[in-house]
Amino acid sequence: MADEMRRIILFSGTTEGRLLSERLAASGIPHTVCVATEYGEVLQTKSDLVRIEEGRKTREDMERLFSDGAECVVDATHPFATEVTANIRAALEGKHVRYLRVLRELQEDAAEGVTFFDSPEECAAACDAMEGNVLFTTGSRDLAAMCEKIVDRSRVYVRVLPSAVSIEQCIAAGIRQDHILALQGPFSEEMNLAMIRQYGIRVLVTKESGRTGGVDEKMSACRKSGIPCLCIRRPVAEEGISVEAAAEEICLLTGASKRDDPGDRPDPEKVPDRERTETGTGREGTGEKCVPVTFHLIGVGMGDPKGITLEADHWLRKADVCFGAGRLLESVTCKEKYPYFRAGEILDKTAELLDSGRHIREAVVLFSGDTGFYSGAESFEKGLKEQADIFANWFKAEVRRYSGISCVSALSARLGESYSDAEILSLHGRCSTRSLTDAVQRICRAKKSFVLFSSGDEVAKLAGALRRAGCNVGITVGQNLSYPEEKIITCSLEEAEHISGQGLYTAMIKNSEPQGRRLLPYLEDDAFLRDRVPMTKALIRHESIRMLELREGDVMYDVGGGTGSVSIEAACLSDTLSVYAFERKKEAVSLFRKNVEHFGLENITLVEGEAPEAFAGLPAPDAVFIGGSAGRLQDILAALLRFGRSMRVVITAVTLETLEELMRLDRMPEVTGLRMRQISCGEAEALGAYHVMKTENTVTLTSFVLGERDEERE
């Protein structure tokens, strides 16, 4: 039996590999299954007809294995395991062994608004430019390379297999342990939605790994949550066969009778030698060359076809072909429909129709809502520009957009209100602590706000946050606008806290007493938890931050974070700031975290360690506050210079020894604009029936530009 098992060798690691092994065993065919990890062995279905080999194999290992009586080698590894596939093919060179490549099916229709990338690094760089928490569902293999492109890794969550190797790779990539979701799929749409909401995910990253990889469920969850879905394309276009075709071929090779799912088995005479699956188009153009095709991007509104504009309806009736999500196509009347809305698929289908001799000059692509309001239309246009050269032999594309009725414009019309003077915010699937904090601040400053939600629970969260912030507002909530079950209610914040349920919600919030935005640092000392950890006092803190000349989008370092007062004061000024605080003392680290949690800030990253070693792997700063250097000021400045850019630096000094060291800065050629100010302050303190001024230590503030001068900051 052991020798017979070596005749058929199956490299697994995917759902397809496990399914094929089960079919072979059901047909009485002995075989060897090779899996890379111990966890893969656990998932493999056990049978007396199956011999499992666990462990990663080199090309040499494979050559020895194939030389031991192998007649057929099946590669059912993951589409992204390109190195394994290359080793298998190289090890088979010169051997008379049948090779089968089993590939999982690519989805024929992708979700609306999905953006595709050719490499993990390119995708990660795009994530870094986006706001909010990111969920990687791409496994641990490329995690380190992807995380190098992410400046703030504290906002990265990863979903990986529950194996020790995967978790170790996550930790090595700099992922926080409480952001590692070690779970075994498959994951339903509901499960993906729950994770998106639980962790406040605003961007989801997946791979183009096919239906059994759960991609459809991820894309659908992103669409319902209103968040972007970024997808990494398969690294190469491959030819392969399905599980069914592979089982048929091995049965014919071994003379076995296939017994699994006989009713579903295709006619052997009609089974092709290879069922082709590939990415991209390999078609030679045979139709009319380079004809003009206009793609009309139409927003169909909130759902009811009665909301489609007359102009959009005109093009729907006139268009030669119509593309869009299935649920959108069902609600419209047009000549010919295809359930595609990813740019590549639409362009490929258009070229195919032209090849067949079809007259295509006007094409419609449907999008929900308004094409200019959180829409997939922008992604389509981007994809069209990127692939224009590929389809140049078939057509020259022109794009026109047609607006739809958004839920904000619909609710404002229902209420007889204008939204031209309103803040428009979205918590649709992105109801994280940071998003809530930002929304509360903006609503408290505005006279009127419109907010989008993906569930009633999100409405309740915002209502509770507004009430706790003491924001005296009125709220009107619209649910499932345009649908038969449409409901609009006006209620108090307390009542809104009890709203729940699924569906699209939109709220108008009116504020009779807008607070206006604070323009300067404002926190007083008693706002912070103190304990015995030293703290930079309010007057010094405020002046230091003013001297840092912070701008929106800056990266700031706080060396010697202490209680966190300087970091928190700066972070409160704008959520576009990224603050990195460095603290080496355990007691101070604990207190710092409590203060950050107390203020609900997510744009602060606390690095436990000593500067400058703790700077490693972090983005270059625009501004640096040094409240404590532990006697290593020169080392810290030298490390900052190695970033190779200019930055604004502010240093506080209390002791004469530190002051003497600061006086020598003027001799450094890398230091320009040196200024020193001494501040002595005191506060009145009751002493019986009288008050006396209690004077604090005199503090010297030193500010300068370190490194080459940045003209843009002048």
XYZ file of N, CA and C in Angstrom, residues 267-448:
546
model
N -19.837 14.246 -18.552
C -19.611 13.170 -19.506
C -18.124 13.097 -19.840
N -17.454 11.925 -19.605
C -16.008 11.831 -19.849
C -15.618 12.245 -21.260
N -16.525 12.012 -22.241
C -16.208 12.369 -23.620
C -16.159 13.880 -23.815
N -16.825 14.617 -22.872
C -16.920 16.068 -23.020
C -15.971 16.828 -22.099
N -15.237 16.095 -21.244
C -14.312 16.762 -20.326
C -13.056 17.161 -21.084
N -12.743 18.435 -21.146
C -11.538 18.851 -21.865
C -10.292 18.412 -21.123
N -9.188 18.280 -21.855
C -7.938 17.887 -21.211
C -7.495 18.916 -20.195
N -7.806 20.153 -20.425
C -7.513 21.233 -19.467
C -8.664 22.223 -19.495
N -9.190 22.565 -18.312
C -10.183 23.631 -18.251
C -9.436 24.917 -17.953
N -9.548 25.866 -18.854
C -8.708 27.056 -18.780
C -9.249 28.057 -17.769
N -8.376 28.483 -16.837
C -8.699 29.615 -15.961
C -7.506 30.546 -15.997
N -7.752 31.810 -16.191
C -6.652 32.744 -16.303
C -7.084 34.128 -15.870
N -6.102 34.959 -15.595
C -6.376 36.349 -15.272
C -6.006 37.202 -16.461
N -6.768 38.278 -16.682
C -6.480 39.173 -17.796
C -7.003 38.605 -19.099
N -6.753 39.300 -20.166
C -7.223 38.864 -21.481
C -6.046 38.414 -22.319
N -6.223 37.281 -22.987
C -5.197 36.806 -23.891
C -5.755 36.760 -25.296
N -6.866 37.422 -25.538
C -7.609 37.324 -26.782
C -6.977 38.206 -27.863
N -6.926 37.674 -29.045
C -6.504 38.470 -30.192
C -7.717 39.204 -30.743
N -7.596 40.466 -30.989
C -8.735 41.222 -31.486
C -9.103 40.824 -32.912
N -10.369 40.471 -33.128
C -10.817 40.081 -34.465
C -11.967 40.946 -34.944
N -12.545 41.763 -34.047
C -13.672 42.595 -34.429
C -13.206 43.895 -35.044
N -14.129 44.826 -35.156
C -13.808 46.137 -35.720
C -12.813 46.843 -34.812
N -11.792 47.438 -35.373
C -10.695 47.984 -34.590
C -10.986 49.388 -34.082
N -10.665 49.619 -32.845
C -10.634 50.938 -32.212
C -11.870 51.787 -32.507
N -13.021 51.250 -32.191
C -14.256 52.014 -32.353
C -14.476 52.866 -31.106
N -15.186 53.979 -31.204
C -15.469 54.794 -30.018
C -16.603 54.171 -29.198
N -16.363 53.977 -27.914
C -17.390 53.453 -27.007
C -17.513 54.415 -25.824
N -18.721 54.865 -25.567
C -18.965 55.749 -24.430
C -19.543 54.933 -23.279
N -18.867 54.994 -22.129
C -19.356 54.338 -20.919
C -20.085 55.382 -20.070
N -21.384 55.185 -19.907
C -22.205 56.094 -19.112
C -22.304 55.534 -17.690
N -21.661 56.217 -16.742
C -21.668 55.765 -15.346
C -22.875 56.391 -14.655
N -23.823 55.551 -14.282
C -25.112 56.046 -13.791
C -25.305 55.687 -12.321
N -25.607 56.690 -11.529
C -26.005 56.455 -10.147
C -27.503 56.188 -10.095
N -27.890 55.021 -9.574
C -29.313 54.645 -9.590
C -30.024 55.084 -8.314
N -29.329 55.799 -7.447
C -29.990 56.280 -6.234
C -29.997 55.257 -5.116
N -30.996 55.339 -4.265
C -31.008 54.552 -3.028
C -31.583 53.159 -3.194
N -32.250 52.857 -4.283
C -32.803 51.528 -4.462
C -34.069 51.487 -5.286
N -34.955 52.424 -5.084
C -36.210 52.452 -5.830
C -35.944 52.976 -7.241
N -36.297 52.211 -8.291
C -36.034 52.666 -9.671
C -36.738 53.967 -10.014
N -37.763 54.347 -9.250
C -38.430 55.631 -9.502
C -37.504 56.808 -9.233
N -36.395 56.559 -8.517
C -35.459 57.641 -8.206
C -34.434 57.895 -9.284
N -34.435 57.100 -10.364
C -33.485 57.309 -11.460
C -33.882 58.554 -12.257
N -32.914 59.373 -12.599
C -33.215 60.609 -13.332
C -33.637 60.299 -14.763
N -34.331 61.235 -15.378
C -34.787 61.050 -16.754
C -33.601 60.901 -17.711
N -32.540 61.651 -17.466
C -31.352 61.564 -18.320
C -30.734 60.170 -18.223
N -30.648 59.646 -16.993
C -30.102 58.302 -16.810
C -31.002 57.264 -17.476
N -32.309 57.432 -17.329
C -33.255 56.496 -17.935
C -33.137 56.512 -19.467
N -32.897 57.688 -20.024
C -32.718 57.804 -21.478
C -31.569 56.927 -21.956
N -30.420 56.991 -21.254
C -29.256 56.225 -21.681
C -29.424 54.742 -21.379
N -30.177 54.423 -20.348
C -30.458 53.014 -20.077
C -31.221 52.376 -21.242
N -32.164 53.103 -21.782
C -32.974 52.571 -22.884
C -32.207 52.588 -24.213
N -31.295 53.525 -24.357
C -30.569 53.667 -25.620
C -29.313 52.794 -25.683
N -28.748 52.450 -24.526
C -27.457 51.757 -24.484
C -27.521 50.391 -25.167
N -26.426 50.007 -25.803
C -26.327 48.695 -26.440
C -26.154 47.591 -25.408
N -25.555 47.918 -24.275
C -25.293 46.918 -23.247
C -25.238 47.619 -21.891
N -25.597 46.883 -20.829
C -25.639 47.456 -19.482
C -24.894 46.533 -18.520
N -24.021 47.106 -17.693
C -23.254 46.360 -16.699
C -23.623 46.848 -15.298
N -23.428 46.006 -14.309
C -23.663 46.417 -12.928
C -23.873 45.218 -12.034
N -23.970 45.471 -10.727
C -24.271 44.400 -9.777
C -25.651 43.836 -10.075
N -25.805 42.535 -9.797
C -27.064 41.875 -10.109
C -28.267 42.546 -9.502
N -28.130 43.004 -8.256
C -29.275 43.620 -7.565
C -29.675 44.940 -8.230
N -28.700 45.627 -8.857
C -29.016 46.878 -9.556
C -29.641 46.606 -10.919
N -29.132 45.577 -11.605
C -29.668 45.247 -12.926
C -31.136 44.833 -12.852
N -31.524 44.201 -11.734
C -32.905 43.742 -11.590
C -33.906 44.894 -11.598
N -33.462 46.083 -11.203
C -34.396 47.196 -11.031
C -34.507 48.105 -12.253
N -33.762 47.797 -13.339
C -33.771 48.699 -14.487
C -34.170 47.955 -15.759
N -34.579 48.742 -16.765
C -34.936 48.198 -18.075
C -33.871 48.612 -19.084
N -33.256 47.620 -19.750
C -32.257 47.906 -20.771
C -32.183 46.719 -21.720
N -31.469 46.864 -22.830
C -31.466 45.858 -23.890
C -30.785 44.559 -23.466
N -29.588 44.674 -22.931
C -28.795 43.484 -22.638
C -27.997 43.726 -21.365
N -28.044 42.772 -20.428
C -27.446 42.974 -19.109
C -26.333 41.962 -18.855
N -25.271 42.436 -18.192
C -24.194 41.556 -17.750
C -23.815 41.935 -16.318
N -23.750 40.968 -15.403
C -23.518 41.275 -13.981
C -22.051 41.508 -13.644
N -21.452 42.509 -14.267
C -20.059 42.878 -13.992
C -20.003 44.354 -13.587
N -19.089 44.662 -12.666
C -18.871 46.089 -12.390
C -17.418 46.393 -12.068
N -16.525 45.410 -12.173
C -15.089 45.675 -12.092
C -14.609 46.103 -13.478
N -13.759 47.121 -13.523
C -13.355 47.708 -14.799
C -12.790 46.660 -15.752
N -11.874 45.813 -15.282
C -11.245 44.830 -16.150
C -12.241 43.890 -16.790
N -13.226 43.435 -16.017
C -14.229 42.510 -16.537
C -15.145 43.190 -17.560
N -15.520 44.413 -17.275
C -16.392 45.148 -18.202
C -15.678 45.413 -19.516
N -14.425 45.832 -19.435
C -13.669 46.116 -20.653
C -13.425 44.832 -21.445
N -13.125 43.760 -20.725
C -12.901 42.478 -21.386
C -14.165 42.005 -22.106
N -15.315 42.141 -21.438
C -16.577 41.717 -22.044
C -16.922 42.589 -23.246
N -16.637 43.873 -23.154
C -16.901 44.775 -24.282
C -16.079 44.367 -25.499
N -14.794 44.061 -25.253
C -13.941 43.615 -26.361
C -14.442 42.294 -26.942
N -14.908 41.409 -26.074
C -15.438 40.122 -26.536
C -16.660 40.316 -27.430
N -17.552 41.222 -27.031
C -18.748 41.490 -27.834
C -18.381 42.094 -29.179
N -17.400 42.982 -29.184
C -16.946 43.565 -30.447
C -16.322 42.493 -31.336
N -15.566 41.577 -30.739
C -14.971 40.473 -31.497
C -16.033 39.632 -32.199
N -17.174 39.478 -31.535
C -18.238 38.640 -32.091
C -19.041 39.363 -33.172
N -18.672 40.617 -33.436
C -19.351 41.371 -34.474
C -20.476 42.252 -33.970
N -20.627 42.350 -32.646
C -21.696 43.166 -32.085
C -21.404 44.653 -32.260
N -22.473 45.409 -32.419
C -22.368 46.871 -32.513
C -22.463 47.430 -31.090
N -21.335 47.881 -30.532
C -21.306 48.459 -29.186
C -20.745 49.866 -29.292
N -21.583 50.851 -29.050
C -21.134 52.240 -29.052
C -21.500 52.941 -27.743
N -22.618 52.516 -27.141
C -23.065 53.122 -25.882
C -23.205 52.009 -24.837
N -22.479 52.137 -23.735
C -22.548 51.145 -22.658
C -22.851 51.857 -21.351
N -23.697 51.248 -20.528
C -24.061 51.808 -19.224
C -23.439 50.965 -18.122
N -22.888 51.617 -17.106
C -22.398 50.942 -15.904
C -23.151 51.531 -14.711
N -23.824 50.673 -13.946
C -24.667 51.129 -12.838
C -23.918 51.116 -11.516
N -24.167 52.151 -10.699
C -23.618 52.238 -9.344
C -24.735 52.675 -8.401
N -24.697 52.176 -7.189
C -25.708 52.581 -6.217
C -25.466 54.021 -5.775
N -26.532 54.691 -5.334
C -26.403 56.054 -4.830
C -26.043 57.043 -5.913
N -25.145 57.961 -5.559
C -24.700 59.018 -6.461
C -23.273 58.722 -6.886
N -22.952 58.891 -8.151
C -21.623 58.554 -8.664
C -20.514 59.414 -8.058
N -20.862 60.518 -7.430
C -19.843 61.369 -6.816
C -19.858 61.324 -5.305
N -20.550 60.324 -4.731
C -20.749 60.312 -3.282
C -20.474 58.899 -2.757
N -19.206 58.654 -2.296
C -18.804 57.335 -1.804
C -19.173 56.243 -2.813
N -18.781 56.421 -4.058
C -19.215 55.544 -5.152
C -18.044 54.773 -5.748
N -18.374 53.634 -6.396
C -17.367 52.857 -7.108
C -17.031 53.439 -8.468
N -17.698 54.516 -8.856
C -17.443 55.116 -10.168
C -15.995 55.584 -10.298
N -15.459 56.123 -9.231
C -14.075 56.605 -9.265
C -13.110 55.453 -9.510
N -13.363 54.319 -8.848
C -12.517 53.142 -9.040
C -12.595 52.645 -10.477
N -13.790 52.682 -11.062
C -13.955 52.247 -12.455
C -13.133 53.131 -13.396
N -13.230 54.435 -13.216
C -12.488 55.340 -14.095
C -10.980 55.144 -13.959
N -10.539 54.890 -12.736
C -9.112 54.647 -12.521
C -8.681 53.378 -13.258
N -9.486 52.316 -13.125
C -9.168 51.070 -13.812
C -9.178 51.225 -15.319
N -10.085 52.039 -15.821
C -10.175 52.285 -17.259
C -8.905 52.962 -17.770
N -8.420 53.942 -17.029
C -7.201 54.643 -17.446
C -5.996 53.706 -17.422
N -5.934 52.858 -16.381
C -4.791 51.954 -16.243
C -4.748 50.907 -17.350
N -5.922 50.511 -17.883
C -5.973 49.421 -18.851
C -6.297 49.890 -20.270
N -6.266 51.192 -20.488
C -6.643 51.727 -21.800
C -5.780 51.150 -22.918
N -4.470 51.022 -22.679
C -3.569 50.530 -23.722
C -3.865 49.070 -24.075
N -4.295 48.276 -23.072
C -4.560 46.858 -23.305
C -5.677 46.678 -24.323
N -6.688 47.542 -24.253
C -7.875 47.387 -25.097
C -7.890 48.342 -26.286
N -6.732 48.940 -26.564
C -6.663 49.929 -27.644
C -6.988 49.324 -29.002
N -6.768 48.012 -29.178
C -7.077 47.374 -30.461
C -8.572 47.273 -30.713
N -9.376 47.359 -29.653
C -10.818 47.166 -29.795
C -11.605 48.477 -29.798
N -11.284 49.346 -28.840
C -12.100 50.559 -28.739
C -11.339 51.668 -28.026
N -11.814 52.865 -28.250
C -11.344 54.035 -27.518
C -12.489 54.479 -26.618
N -12.229 54.500 -25.312
C -13.307 54.726 -24.345
C -13.432 56.191 -23.957
N -14.678 56.603 -23.820
C -15.019 57.915 -23.249
C -15.946 57.668 -22.067
N -15.833 58.480 -21.026
C -16.632 58.274 -19.816
C -17.477 59.505 -19.525
N -18.743 59.262 -19.196
C -19.625 60.338 -18.730
C -20.335 59.860 -17.469
N -20.472 60.766 -16.534
C -21.139 60.415 -15.272
C -22.521 61.055 -15.197
N -23.436 60.334 -14.533
C -24.788 60.839 -14.312
C -25.125 60.636 -12.838
N -25.467 61.723 -12.197
C -25.672 61.668 -10.748
C -26.954 60.928 -10.401
N -26.941 60.352 -9.220
C -28.135 59.737 -8.652
C -28.538 60.500 -7.402
N -29.567 60.046 -6.749
C -30.049 60.721 -5.532
C -29.433 60.024 -4.325
N -28.587 60.728 -3.600
C -27.964 60.154 -2.413
C -28.939 60.204 -1.241
N -28.652 59.418 -0.212
C -29.531 59.397 0.960
C -29.510 60.739 1.696
N -28.393 61.465 1.592
C -28.336 62.776 2.245
C -29.278 63.755 1.555
N -29.226 63.805 0.222
C -30.114 64.734 -0.481
C -31.573 64.315 -0.311
N -31.826 62.994 -0.257
C -33.199 62.524 -0.069
C -33.739 62.909 1.297
N -32.949 62.707 2.350
C -33.423 63.034 3.701
C -33.624 64.536 3.852
N -32.695 65.322 3.297
C -32.847 66.776 3.418
C -34.119 67.242 2.712
N -34.446 66.616 1.582
C -35.674 66.978 0.864
C -36.907 66.575 1.666
N -36.852 65.364 2.251
C -37.988 64.905 3.058
C -38.261 65.876 4.203
N -37.186 66.441 4.762
C -37.314 67.298 5.946
C -37.431 68.773 5.589
N -37.310 69.112 4.310
C -37.369 70.515 3.921
C -36.170 71.300 4.405
N -35.008 70.638 4.465
C -33.781 71.267 4.953
C -32.759 71.355 3.826
N -31.848 72.315 3.952
C -30.729 72.416 3.023
C -29.534 71.672 3.613
N -28.686 71.129 2.736
C -27.446 70.536 3.246
C -26.211 71.267 2.724
N -26.435 72.427 2.111
C -25.308 73.211 1.612
C -24.486 73.810 2.747
N -25.094 73.973 3.915
C -24.394 74.552 5.063
C -24.095 73.502 6.122
N -24.088 72.216 5.737
C -23.962 71.141 6.720
C -22.630 70.410 6.593
N -22.188 69.854 7.725
C -21.097 68.881 7.731
C -21.670 67.554 7.237
N -20.958 66.855 6.361
C -21.410 65.541 5.907
C -20.363 64.514 6.318
N -20.773 63.588 7.154
C -19.859 62.610 7.745
C -20.339 61.201 7.432
N -19.428 60.247 7.467
C -19.797 58.846 7.265
C -19.203 57.983 8.366
N -20.081 57.257 9.068
C -19.671 56.204 9.998
C -20.108 54.849 9.445
N -20.372 54.816 8.153
C -20.890 53.625 7.474
C -19.829 52.522 7.505
N -19.961 51.592 8.480
C -19.008 50.507 8.600
C -17.659 50.918 9.158
N -17.515 52.121 9.693
C -16.222 52.601 10.178
C -16.388 53.300 11.526
N -17.176 52.679 12.406
C -17.538 53.313 13.673
C -16.508 53.001 14.758
N -15.224 53.321 14.500
C -14.162 53.094 15.474
C -14.164 54.212 16.515
N -13.368 54.025 17.557
C -13.262 55.052 18.601
C -12.786 56.371 18.014
N -11.788 56.283 17.139
C -11.250 57.502 16.542
C -12.288 58.189 15.662
N -13.010 57.394 14.847
C -14.030 57.974 13.981
C -15.140 58.622 14.785
N -15.538 57.956 15.873
C -16.575 58.523 16.740
C -16.107 59.832 17.366
N -14.865 59.829 17.868
C -14.325 61.039 18.501
C -14.297 62.196 17.511
N -13.829 61.915 16.284
C -13.776 62.952 15.254
C -15.177 63.440 14.902
N -16.140 62.496 14.778
C -17.510 62.875 14.433
C -18.133 63.750 15.515
N -17.922 63.384 16.773
C -18.471 64.173 17.883
C -17.912 65.588 17.848
N -16.603 65.710 17.651
C -15.987 67.039 17.620
C -16.554 67.891 16.483
N -16.715 67.293 15.319
C -17.209 68.059 14.171
C -18.686 68.422 14.328
N -19.467 67.499 14.887
C -20.890 67.781 15.098
C -21.071 68.881 16.141
N -20.251 68.860 17.187
C -20.350 69.881 18.239
C -19.960 71.258 17.723
N -19.177 71.307 16.636
C -18.746 72.594 16.082
C -19.694 73.122 15.014
N -20.549 72.234 14.465
C -21.377 72.615 13.316
C -22.821 72.897 13.729
N -23.483 73.759 12.978
C -24.903 74.026 13.227
C -25.771 72.869 12.731
N -25.305 72.207 11.679
C -26.092 71.118 11.096
C -25.141 70.067 10.543
